[in-house]
Amino acid sequence: MTDTHTTKTPLTLLGLGAMGTALARTWLAAGHPLTVWNRTAAKAAALAPEGALVAAEAAGAVAGNDLIVLCLLDDKSVEATLDGVDLTGKDLVNLTTGTPAEGRARAAWAEARGARFVDAGIMGTPSMIGAPETGGYVFYSGSRALFDTHRVTLEVPAGARFVGEDPGHAALHDVALLSAMYGLFAGISHAYALIEGEDIAPASLSPLLSEWLGAMGFFVGNAAERLTSRDFTSGVESNLAMQVAASATLLTTAAEQGVSAELITPYLDLMRERLAADPAAHAGEDTTGALTLLRRGAA
Ligand code: NDP
């Protein structure tokens, strides 16, 4: 019999919700010796037949291995789980979703307890774990040394992207991408609301919408270049003055269709605000300049 365990890094996983359980299964299937703990013990016991070593207490699970992965609900549950647990010499990988500030505070907290730390943000759902073809991956930031030591193990459930030694940056990347996603969802929702009640099937708008959003994807790179150069006017084909004028058509059409424009007005208002601030200076810009109005100062 081949013992696949001999070459694979042993690790501990705390938290066996939907995501934690998916992670556990990929490490077990890949032959990693895995110690698990979950607040509700039944979820941990369910993994014993698959080879997991089940710990009765979080402290015991942590004591069992050097590499400790956390996949709990939120930062408060990390605090509750690890309060008083000896973390000396441990490598903590926090897959729990949190804010950049929580990531930084948790890193300082871990360091004060003698542990190395990386924070992470999972870009995927449980069904994308252990399924590389789905494109799911995880952002990591914090201790580069920890990441380099455990990269191979961390890449078992999903691709790993290290985004720097600031422990807040994994969460910031995660939140930036998710925030963009909701903006996209808002626009898509508004488009479908406009055709509701008309003789246009959602299924017939769907491919047109996908194709159009794909074509408009150029804005991502274009905005990045303009934010770097601070040049908002060179090569502009659709200037702000024109876009502000045209936005009246969007709002009037929404009213005619009996649809609230609440999902699209914030961005249109921002364009108007930018133009109104200095029409002569901003009329020829694209819409990237408008985002400079968003910064309010940190909380
Ligand atoms: P679940 O709600 O399925 O599981 C939550 C886990 O946290 C359970 O193990 C739960 O234990 C534990 N928990 C909650 N509160 C406490 C507490 N006070 N003390 C100890 N343990 C606690 O969530 P997921 O597994 O889906 O998500 C886990 C993390 O992964 C979250 O941070 C989430 O944002 C992130 N994530 C999830 C994604 C998803 O699609 N599911 C996608 C990307 C990130 P118990 O079983 O006892 O309730």
XYZ file of C-alpha atoms in Angstrom, residues 64-294:
231
model
C -1.396 19.241 16.340
C 0.231 21.019 13.367
C 2.381 24.013 12.429
C 0.150 25.153 9.551
C -3.251 26.378 10.770
C -5.959 27.437 8.306
C -8.997 29.374 9.508
C -12.255 29.452 7.564
C -14.764 30.915 10.004
C -17.736 33.193 9.537
C -16.090 36.508 10.405
C -13.284 38.120 12.378
C -15.279 37.915 15.633
C -15.471 34.125 15.280
C -11.686 34.013 14.762
C -11.279 35.909 18.031
C -13.735 33.612 19.804
C -12.043 30.469 18.483
C -8.409 31.393 19.140
C -8.806 33.374 22.363
C -6.280 31.949 24.827
C -4.907 29.344 22.391
C -1.093 29.048 22.271
C 0.002 30.172 18.796
C 3.759 30.235 19.380
C 5.633 29.151 16.250
C 2.444 28.587 14.244
C 1.769 29.639 10.645
C -1.759 31.090 10.499
C -3.603 31.393 7.201
C -6.865 33.272 7.615
C -9.352 32.467 4.844
C -12.118 34.153 6.830
C -13.582 37.123 4.960
C -12.777 40.443 6.624
C -11.921 44.071 6.016
C -8.385 45.307 5.321
C -8.298 46.814 8.838
C -9.292 43.480 10.355
C -6.553 41.757 8.339
C -3.930 44.215 9.603
C -5.112 44.021 13.208
C -5.239 40.215 13.075
C -1.680 40.140 11.692
C -0.406 42.282 14.570
C -2.376 40.116 17.011
C -0.832 36.930 15.565
C 2.679 38.384 15.583
C 2.290 39.357 19.247
C 1.502 35.699 19.945
C 4.620 34.448 18.151
C 2.881 33.328 14.950
C 3.436 34.144 11.291
C 0.277 35.286 9.485
C -1.242 35.715 6.056
C -4.732 36.977 5.432
C -6.722 35.839 2.428
C -9.795 36.531 0.329
C -11.471 33.670 -1.502
C -12.615 34.508 -5.039
C -14.980 31.620 -5.540
C -17.799 29.563 -4.090
C -17.532 26.143 -2.407
C -18.259 24.313 -5.675
C -15.248 26.082 -7.245
C -12.915 24.632 -4.606
C -10.862 21.719 -5.964
C -12.158 22.548 -9.446
C -9.392 24.561 -11.167
C -11.355 24.710 -14.436
C -13.875 27.066 -12.754
C -11.226 29.779 -12.364
C -11.642 30.280 -8.618
C -8.606 31.479 -6.703
C -7.531 33.022 -3.409
C -5.775 36.341 -2.724
C -3.098 36.163 -0.018
C -1.137 38.937 1.696
C 1.085 39.259 4.745
C 4.138 37.153 5.538
C 5.879 36.333 2.253
C 7.996 33.748 4.072
C 4.896 31.901 5.289
C 3.330 32.023 1.837
C 6.467 30.720 0.139
C 6.800 27.915 2.697
C 3.219 26.700 2.210
C 2.390 27.755 -1.333
C 2.125 24.201 -2.678
C -0.298 23.189 0.088
C -2.344 26.387 -0.269
C -2.695 25.808 -4.012
C -4.397 22.431 -3.507
C -7.957 23.815 -3.125
C -7.628 26.796 -5.509
C -5.051 28.964 -7.264
C -3.058 31.303 -5.011
C -2.259 34.955 -5.792
C 0.047 36.757 -3.379
C -0.655 40.501 -3.466
C 1.965 41.866 -1.086
C 3.216 41.966 2.471
C 0.580 44.412 3.725
C -1.824 42.008 5.477
C -4.742 44.266 4.538
C -4.217 43.939 0.806
C -5.765 40.496 0.276
C -9.042 41.769 1.743
C -8.757 45.000 -0.234
C -8.363 43.100 -3.518
C -11.258 40.827 -2.547
C -13.551 43.748 -1.697
C -12.520 45.729 -4.800
C -13.471 42.855 -7.103
C -16.706 42.086 -5.255
C -17.701 45.769 -5.254
C -17.155 45.961 -9.023
C -19.243 42.813 -9.372
C -22.209 44.396 -7.569
C -21.982 47.470 -9.788
C -22.173 45.122 -12.756
C -25.109 43.219 -11.234
C -26.893 46.553 -10.680
C -26.571 47.536 -14.345
C -27.679 44.104 -15.538
C -30.695 44.192 -13.196
C -31.705 47.621 -14.517
C -31.436 46.417 -18.132
C -33.709 43.426 -17.483
C -36.188 45.626 -15.568
C -36.456 47.923 -18.605
C -37.692 45.123 -20.873
C -40.047 43.498 -18.359
C -43.604 43.620 -19.673
C -42.426 44.198 -23.244
C -42.408 41.587 -25.971
C -38.684 41.010 -25.479
C -37.696 37.774 -23.771
C -34.918 38.045 -21.161
C -33.285 35.156 -23.014
C -33.077 37.221 -26.184
C -31.522 40.219 -24.385
C -29.107 37.968 -22.503
C -26.523 37.284 -25.272
C -26.642 40.927 -26.383
C -26.017 42.076 -22.821
C -23.102 39.652 -22.341
C -21.548 40.711 -25.631
C -21.933 44.430 -24.836
C -20.494 44.112 -21.337
C -17.567 42.160 -22.786
C -16.953 44.912 -25.361
C -17.098 47.567 -22.614
C -14.524 45.631 -20.590
C -11.884 47.842 -22.228
C -12.853 50.459 -19.604
C -11.036 48.471 -16.895
C -7.595 48.843 -18.448
C -8.309 52.280 -19.880
C -9.272 53.654 -16.455
C -6.132 52.153 -14.898
C -3.944 53.906 -17.462
C -5.707 57.246 -16.948
C -5.519 56.973 -13.149
C -1.793 56.381 -13.468
C -1.127 59.183 -15.969
C -3.862 61.500 -14.537
C -4.640 62.251 -18.185
C -8.415 62.029 -18.503
C -8.755 63.680 -21.909
C -6.276 62.261 -24.470
C -7.879 59.994 -27.048
C -11.384 60.358 -25.601
C -14.080 59.215 -28.033
C -17.101 59.566 -25.740
C -16.620 62.771 -23.793
C -18.228 63.611 -20.465
C -20.399 66.455 -21.793
C -21.919 64.122 -24.384
C -22.397 61.326 -21.854
C -24.106 63.642 -19.352
C -26.465 64.899 -22.089
C -27.190 61.328 -23.207
C -27.862 60.164 -19.661
C -31.112 62.149 -19.723
C -32.337 59.626 -22.298
C -31.562 56.766 -19.915
C -33.497 58.411 -17.088
C -36.462 59.391 -19.286
C -36.661 55.872 -20.715
C -36.617 54.379 -17.225
C -39.522 56.669 -16.260
C -41.436 55.771 -19.440
C -40.955 52.076 -18.712
C -42.078 52.553 -15.121
C -38.705 51.470 -13.771
C -36.877 53.035 -10.834
C -33.503 54.377 -11.939
C -32.057 53.946 -8.445
C -29.438 51.420 -9.512
C -27.904 53.625 -12.205
C -28.434 57.188 -10.934
C -25.453 57.195 -8.523
C -22.980 56.857 -11.378
C -24.860 59.273 -13.642
C -24.992 61.810 -10.780
C -21.248 61.487 -10.308
C -20.674 62.280 -13.989
C -22.912 65.359 -13.684
C -21.094 66.497 -10.543
C -17.721 66.236 -12.273
C -18.925 68.207 -15.293
C -20.685 70.872 -13.198
C -17.576 71.452 -11.054
C -15.676 72.892 -14.043
C -17.364 72.379 -17.422
C -14.509 73.900 -19.389
C -11.937 71.633 -17.772
C -13.921 68.408 -17.656
C -16.224 68.400 -20.696
C -13.625 66.600 -22.824
C -12.773 63.896 -20.278
C -13.937 60.322 -20.288
C -15.802 59.201 -17.140
C -12.688 58.120 -15.220
C -12.165 61.637 -13.870
C -15.499 61.367 -12.041
C -14.168 58.729 -9.675
C -11.757 61.241 -8.185
C -14.847 62.658 -6.443
C -15.409 59.445 -4.499
